[in-house]
């Protein structure tokens, strides 16, 4: 019997209902441990959602039932758990629904290299869970994982190294919006440790306020704070801290496309842009592609999802890639997006050039882009839906080579996303 648990970014859903019901979570923990080898050690981190500890105990029970040891590090960003997984663990798990609304939660599986599990790896886990259900055996009982909160210090030291050798930043005030999520207990402290003045907002999680009117998807509050507090930079994280949206000193939003442009140009100038190329997704603005081309930098597109970005980067030997939504990967540091590390990289560019972010993005052309999300009850293949592909082709003919239409399903929510862009509003 086949079983579908994983979407484009792990398992997502409402806690208590399939695929995040107690039995499935516990069996998933056991399957993960079985896939990780003999007597595996598995690190577990979570965001601030109130259902996180319940899911953690179920996973830990499943892991123990299969002969593994679960080590809980508490609330930590996804990239922190990825970093730790690659330092002495056999696998990692993040309990988070990222930018999704509060009622949702999710489970992301990481390999011993700190990478998100491949689709093939996820399929093997699904097969094990399906087999356990088919046998009808009782799911493992929940247990508390062993706790080692001190492991987070290793991640903090890793972040601090991003600014090694950079000019002083003690006059560069930074505002951070932690989305009441996983970066709340990390980002302000890391910046202060580096001598950077910090204004922190939305950093008081209560289990029910993650992503509510704040963070990378709703940066309006941060924009006001940056202007009112005269900050040079604002950093808006999502709930699990693997993406960041920037705000310049004027209070203007700079998305992941802008971050890619700034970092690519800086790496190019330093002779450190591998293959003189970057990777972006089909959702990145065509203006980014044209602006990079004028600078002598090639841009390669891939499907949406930071796992797809990572795979394409590896295939092309590229060190920088990302998504418009704010996932940016510096492969020489970590094989996944890290919002805080990305913010520090941009701070390094500001410090080394002496320019404001607004100046650094001045050469980036952006075409008007409209995104519409349509809620759907099912996701049939779009090729099987009458009229969709012909309508897209007709629109593309009208736009020519200076515009695009992208129609795709969300991999994390029941939405059909329709994006259109061109040189004219």
CSV table of C-alpha atoms in Angstrom, one decimal, residues 84-387:
chain,number,residue,atom,x,y,z
A,84,UNK,CA,24.2,20.1,14.2
A,85,UNK,CA,23.1,17.1,12.2
A,86,UNK,CA,26.3,17.3,10.1
A,87,UNK,CA,28.4,17.3,13.3
A,88,UNK,CA,28.2,13.8,14.8
A,89,UNK,CA,24.5,12.8,14.3
A,90,UNK,CA,23.1,10.2,11.9
A,91,UNK,CA,20.1,12.3,11.0
A,92,UNK,CA,18.1,15.4,12.0
A,93,UNK,CA,14.5,16.3,12.4
A,94,UNK,CA,12.9,19.8,12.4
A,95,UNK,CA,9.4,20.2,13.8
A,96,UNK,CA,8.1,23.3,11.9
A,97,UNK,CA,5.6,24.5,9.3
A,98,UNK,CA,8.0,27.3,8.4
A,99,UNK,CA,5.9,30.3,7.2
A,100,UNK,CA,2.6,28.5,7.3
A,101,UNK,CA,-0.3,29.7,9.6
A,102,UNK,CA,-0.3,28.9,13.3
A,103,UNK,CA,-2.6,25.9,13.3
A,104,UNK,CA,-0.3,24.0,11.0
A,105,UNK,CA,2.9,22.1,11.9
A,106,UNK,CA,5.3,19.9,10.0
A,107,UNK,CA,8.3,17.6,10.1
A,108,UNK,CA,11.4,18.0,8.0
A,109,UNK,CA,13.9,15.2,7.7
A,110,UNK,CA,17.6,16.0,7.4
A,111,UNK,CA,20.5,13.7,6.5
A,112,UNK,CA,23.7,13.2,8.4
A,113,UNK,CA,25.2,15.8,6.0
A,114,UNK,CA,22.7,18.4,7.2
A,115,UNK,CA,20.8,18.3,3.9
A,116,UNK,CA,17.1,17.9,3.4
A,117,UNK,CA,16.3,14.3,2.6
A,118,UNK,CA,16.0,13.4,-1.0
A,119,UNK,CA,12.7,12.4,-2.5
A,120,UNK,CA,14.0,8.8,-2.7
A,121,UNK,CA,14.9,8.9,1.0
A,122,UNK,CA,11.4,10.2,1.8
A,123,UNK,CA,9.8,7.5,-0.3
A,124,UNK,CA,11.7,4.8,1.7
A,125,UNK,CA,10.4,6.3,4.9
A,126,UNK,CA,6.9,6.4,3.6
A,127,UNK,CA,7.1,2.8,2.6
A,128,UNK,CA,8.2,1.8,6.1
A,129,UNK,CA,5.3,3.8,7.7
A,130,UNK,CA,2.9,2.2,5.3
A,131,UNK,CA,4.2,-1.3,6.1
A,132,UNK,CA,3.8,-0.6,9.9
A,133,UNK,CA,0.2,0.5,9.3
A,134,UNK,CA,-0.5,-2.5,7.2
A,135,UNK,CA,0.7,-4.8,10.0
A,136,UNK,CA,-1.6,-3.1,12.4
A,137,UNK,CA,1.0,-3.1,15.1
A,138,UNK,CA,0.5,-0.6,18.0
A,139,UNK,CA,2.5,2.6,17.4
A,140,UNK,CA,5.4,3.3,19.7
A,141,UNK,CA,4.6,5.2,23.0
A,142,UNK,CA,5.8,8.8,23.2
A,143,UNK,CA,8.8,9.7,25.3
A,144,UNK,CA,10.8,12.8,26.1
A,145,UNK,CA,14.1,13.0,24.1
A,146,UNK,CA,17.4,13.4,25.9
A,147,UNK,CA,18.1,17.1,26.1
A,148,UNK,CA,21.3,18.9,25.1
A,149,UNK,CA,20.5,22.6,24.7
A,150,UNK,CA,24.2,23.4,24.9
A,151,UNK,CA,24.7,22.2,21.3
A,152,UNK,CA,23.2,25.5,20.1
A,153,UNK,CA,26.5,27.2,21.2
A,154,UNK,CA,28.3,25.5,18.3
A,155,UNK,CA,25.8,27.0,15.8
A,156,UNK,CA,26.2,30.5,17.4
A,157,UNK,CA,30.0,30.2,17.0
A,158,UNK,CA,29.5,29.2,13.3
A,159,UNK,CA,27.4,32.2,12.7
A,160,UNK,CA,29.9,34.6,14.3
A,161,UNK,CA,32.5,33.3,11.9
A,162,UNK,CA,30.6,34.8,8.9
A,163,UNK,CA,31.9,38.2,9.9
A,164,UNK,CA,35.5,37.1,10.6
A,165,UNK,CA,37.8,39.8,9.2
A,166,UNK,CA,35.0,42.2,8.3
A,167,UNK,CA,35.2,45.9,9.3
A,168,UNK,CA,33.5,46.9,12.6
A,169,UNK,CA,29.8,47.2,12.6
A,170,UNK,CA,29.2,48.8,16.0
A,171,UNK,CA,27.7,51.8,14.3
A,172,UNK,CA,25.4,49.7,12.1
A,173,UNK,CA,22.0,49.5,13.9
A,174,UNK,CA,20.0,46.5,12.7
A,175,UNK,CA,16.3,45.7,13.3
A,176,UNK,CA,15.2,42.1,13.4
A,177,UNK,CA,11.6,40.7,13.1
A,178,UNK,CA,11.8,37.2,14.5
A,179,UNK,CA,8.1,36.3,13.6
A,180,UNK,CA,7.7,35.1,17.2
A,181,UNK,CA,9.5,32.0,15.8
A,182,UNK,CA,12.7,30.0,16.1
A,183,UNK,CA,15.1,32.9,15.7
A,184,UNK,CA,13.6,34.8,18.7
A,185,UNK,CA,16.1,33.3,21.1
A,186,UNK,CA,19.1,33.3,18.7
A,187,UNK,CA,19.2,36.3,16.3
A,188,UNK,CA,19.2,39.3,18.7
A,189,UNK,CA,21.9,37.6,20.9
A,190,UNK,CA,24.1,36.7,18.0
A,191,UNK,CA,24.1,40.2,16.6
A,192,UNK,CA,24.8,41.7,20.1
A,193,UNK,CA,27.7,39.2,20.5
A,194,UNK,CA,29.1,40.6,17.3
A,195,UNK,CA,28.9,44.2,18.7
A,196,UNK,CA,26.0,45.2,16.4
A,197,UNK,CA,23.3,47.4,18.0
A,198,UNK,CA,19.9,45.6,17.7
A,199,UNK,CA,16.3,46.5,17.7
A,200,UNK,CA,14.2,43.3,18.1
A,201,UNK,CA,10.5,43.1,17.4
A,202,UNK,CA,8.1,40.1,17.4
A,203,UNK,CA,10.5,38.1,19.5
A,204,UNK,CA,8.1,37.0,22.3
A,205,UNK,CA,6.6,33.7,21.2
A,206,UNK,CA,3.7,32.3,23.1
A,207,UNK,CA,3.0,29.2,21.0
A,208,UNK,CA,0.2,30.7,19.1
A,209,UNK,CA,1.6,33.9,17.6
A,210,UNK,CA,4.2,32.6,15.2
A,211,UNK,CA,4.0,34.4,11.8
A,212,UNK,CA,0.9,36.3,12.9
A,213,UNK,CA,1.0,39.7,11.2
A,214,UNK,CA,4.8,39.6,11.2
A,215,UNK,CA,7.9,38.0,9.8
A,216,UNK,CA,9.1,37.6,6.2
A,217,UNK,CA,5.6,37.4,4.7
A,218,UNK,CA,4.3,40.5,6.4
A,219,UNK,CA,7.3,42.9,7.0
A,220,UNK,CA,5.2,46.2,7.3
A,221,UNK,CA,5.9,46.5,11.1
A,222,UNK,CA,9.7,46.0,10.5
A,223,UNK,CA,9.6,48.7,7.7
A,224,UNK,CA,8.2,51.2,10.2
A,225,UNK,CA,10.8,50.3,12.9
A,226,UNK,CA,13.7,50.6,10.5
A,227,UNK,CA,12.7,54.1,9.6
A,228,UNK,CA,11.7,55.3,13.1
A,229,UNK,CA,14.8,53.8,14.8
A,230,UNK,CA,17.1,55.0,11.9
A,231,UNK,CA,18.5,51.5,11.3
A,232,UNK,CA,20.7,50.7,8.4
A,233,UNK,CA,19.2,47.3,7.8
A,234,UNK,CA,16.1,45.3,8.7
A,235,UNK,CA,15.9,41.5,8.7
A,236,UNK,CA,12.5,39.7,8.6
A,237,UNK,CA,12.7,36.0,9.3
A,238,UNK,CA,10.1,33.3,8.8
A,239,UNK,CA,8.9,31.0,11.6
A,240,UNK,CA,11.8,28.5,11.3
A,241,UNK,CA,14.5,30.9,10.3
A,242,UNK,CA,15.6,29.5,7.0
A,243,UNK,CA,14.6,32.5,5.0
A,244,UNK,CA,15.0,36.3,5.4
A,245,UNK,CA,13.5,39.4,3.7
A,246,UNK,CA,15.6,42.6,3.9
A,247,UNK,CA,14.5,46.1,4.5
A,248,UNK,CA,16.9,49.0,3.5
A,249,UNK,CA,17.4,52.2,5.5
A,250,UNK,CA,14.6,53.9,3.6
A,251,UNK,CA,12.1,51.3,4.8
A,252,UNK,CA,11.9,49.6,1.4
A,253,UNK,CA,11.6,45.8,1.1
A,254,UNK,CA,14.4,43.8,-0.7
A,255,UNK,CA,13.3,40.2,-1.4
A,256,UNK,CA,15.4,37.2,-2.1
A,257,UNK,CA,16.1,38.3,-5.7
A,258,UNK,CA,17.7,41.5,-4.4
A,259,UNK,CA,19.7,39.5,-1.9
A,260,UNK,CA,21.0,37.3,-4.7
A,261,UNK,CA,21.9,40.3,-6.8
A,262,UNK,CA,23.9,42.0,-4.0
A,263,UNK,CA,25.7,38.9,-2.9
A,264,UNK,CA,26.5,37.7,-6.4
A,265,UNK,CA,28.0,41.1,-7.4
A,266,UNK,CA,30.1,41.2,-4.2
A,267,UNK,CA,31.4,37.6,-4.7
A,268,UNK,CA,32.1,38.3,-8.3
A,269,UNK,CA,34.2,41.4,-7.4
A,270,UNK,CA,36.1,39.3,-4.9
A,271,UNK,CA,36.7,36.6,-7.5
A,272,UNK,CA,34.8,34.1,-5.3
A,273,UNK,CA,31.6,33.5,-7.4
A,274,UNK,CA,32.0,29.9,-8.5
A,275,UNK,CA,31.3,29.3,-12.2
A,276,UNK,CA,30.4,33.0,-12.4
A,277,UNK,CA,26.8,31.9,-12.0
A,278,UNK,CA,23.9,31.7,-9.6
A,279,UNK,CA,20.8,29.5,-9.3
A,280,UNK,CA,17.3,30.9,-8.9
A,281,UNK,CA,13.8,29.4,-9.3
A,282,UNK,CA,11.1,29.9,-11.9
A,283,UNK,CA,9.5,32.5,-9.6
A,284,UNK,CA,12.5,34.9,-9.6
A,285,UNK,CA,11.9,38.1,-11.5
A,286,UNK,CA,13.1,38.2,-15.1
A,287,UNK,CA,14.7,41.6,-14.2
A,288,UNK,CA,17.1,39.7,-11.9
A,289,UNK,CA,18.2,37.5,-14.8
A,290,UNK,CA,18.7,40.5,-17.1
A,291,UNK,CA,20.5,42.6,-14.5
A,292,UNK,CA,22.9,39.7,-13.7
A,293,UNK,CA,23.5,39.1,-17.4
A,294,UNK,CA,24.6,42.8,-17.8
A,295,UNK,CA,27.1,42.2,-15.0
A,296,UNK,CA,28.5,39.1,-16.8
A,297,UNK,CA,26.8,36.7,-14.4
A,298,UNK,CA,24.7,33.7,-15.6
A,299,UNK,CA,21.5,32.8,-13.9
A,300,UNK,CA,20.2,29.2,-14.1
A,301,UNK,CA,16.5,28.5,-13.1
A,302,UNK,CA,15.1,25.4,-11.4
A,303,UNK,CA,11.7,24.5,-9.9
A,304,UNK,CA,10.6,26.1,-6.7
A,305,UNK,CA,12.0,24.7,-3.4
A,306,UNK,CA,15.3,25.1,-1.7
A,307,UNK,CA,16.1,21.4,-2.2
A,308,UNK,CA,15.8,22.0,-5.9
A,309,UNK,CA,18.0,25.0,-5.7
A,310,UNK,CA,20.6,23.0,-3.8
A,311,UNK,CA,20.5,20.2,-6.3
A,312,UNK,CA,20.9,22.5,-9.2
A,313,UNK,CA,23.8,24.4,-7.5
A,314,UNK,CA,25.6,21.1,-7.0
A,315,UNK,CA,25.0,20.0,-10.6
A,316,UNK,CA,26.4,23.2,-12.0
A,317,UNK,CA,29.2,23.8,-9.5
A,318,UNK,CA,27.6,27.0,-8.2
A,319,UNK,CA,28.2,28.4,-4.7
A,320,UNK,CA,25.2,30.8,-4.5
A,321,UNK,CA,21.5,30.2,-5.1
A,322,UNK,CA,18.2,31.1,-3.7
A,323,UNK,CA,14.5,31.9,-4.0
A,324,UNK,CA,12.6,35.2,-4.3
A,325,UNK,CA,10.9,34.2,-1.0
A,326,UNK,CA,14.2,34.7,0.9
A,327,UNK,CA,15.8,31.2,1.0
A,328,UNK,CA,19.4,31.9,0.1
A,329,UNK,CA,22.1,29.2,0.1
A,330,UNK,CA,25.8,29.8,0.4
A,331,UNK,CA,27.0,26.3,-0.2
A,332,UNK,CA,30.5,26.8,1.3
A,333,UNK,CA,28.7,27.4,4.7
A,334,UNK,CA,25.6,25.2,4.8
A,335,UNK,CA,23.7,23.1,2.3
A,336,UNK,CA,20.4,24.8,3.2
A,337,UNK,CA,19.0,28.3,3.5
A,338,UNK,CA,19.9,30.2,6.7
A,339,UNK,CA,18.1,33.5,7.2
A,340,UNK,CA,20.5,34.9,9.9
A,341,UNK,CA,23.6,33.8,8.1
A,342,UNK,CA,22.3,35.5,4.9
A,343,UNK,CA,21.6,38.7,6.9
A,344,UNK,CA,25.2,38.6,8.2
A,345,UNK,CA,26.5,38.1,4.7
A,346,UNK,CA,24.7,41.2,3.6
A,347,UNK,CA,26.0,43.1,6.6
A,348,UNK,CA,29.5,42.1,5.5
A,349,UNK,CA,28.9,43.6,2.1
A,350,UNK,CA,27.6,46.8,3.6
A,351,UNK,CA,30.7,47.0,5.9
A,352,UNK,CA,33.2,46.2,3.2
A,353,UNK,CA,31.7,48.6,0.6
A,354,UNK,CA,30.5,51.4,2.9
A,355,UNK,CA,27.3,51.5,0.8
A,356,UNK,CA,23.8,51.3,1.9
A,357,UNK,CA,21.6,48.4,0.8
A,358,UNK,CA,19.6,50.8,-1.3
A,359,UNK,CA,22.8,51.7,-3.3
A,360,UNK,CA,23.8,48.1,-3.6
A,361,UNK,CA,20.5,47.2,-5.3
A,362,UNK,CA,20.4,50.3,-7.5
A,363,UNK,CA,21.5,48.2,-10.5
A,364,UNK,CA,18.7,45.7,-10.2
A,365,UNK,CA,15.9,46.0,-12.7
A,366,UNK,CA,12.6,44.5,-11.6
A,367,UNK,CA,9.7,44.0,-13.9
A,368,UNK,CA,6.1,44.4,-12.5
A,369,UNK,CA,5.1,41.0,-11.2
A,370,UNK,CA,1.6,39.9,-10.1
A,371,UNK,CA,1.0,36.8,-8.0
A,372,UNK,CA,-2.4,35.4,-7.3
A,373,UNK,CA,-3.1,32.5,-5.0
A,374,UNK,CA,-6.2,30.4,-5.7
A,375,UNK,CA,-7.4,27.9,-3.0
A,376,UNK,CA,-8.0,24.4,-4.4
A,377,UNK,CA,-9.5,21.2,-3.0
A,378,UNK,CA,-7.4,19.0,-5.3
A,379,UNK,CA,-4.3,19.2,-7.4
A,380,UNK,CA,-4.8,17.4,-10.7
A,381,UNK,CA,-2.1,17.6,-13.3
A,382,UNK,CA,-2.5,21.0,-15.0
A,383,UNK,CA,-2.0,19.3,-18.4
A,384,UNK,CA,-5.3,17.5,-17.7
A,385,UNK,CA,-7.2,20.6,-16.9
A,386,UNK,CA,-8.9,21.9,-20.1
A,387,UNK,CA,-7.7,25.3,-21.2
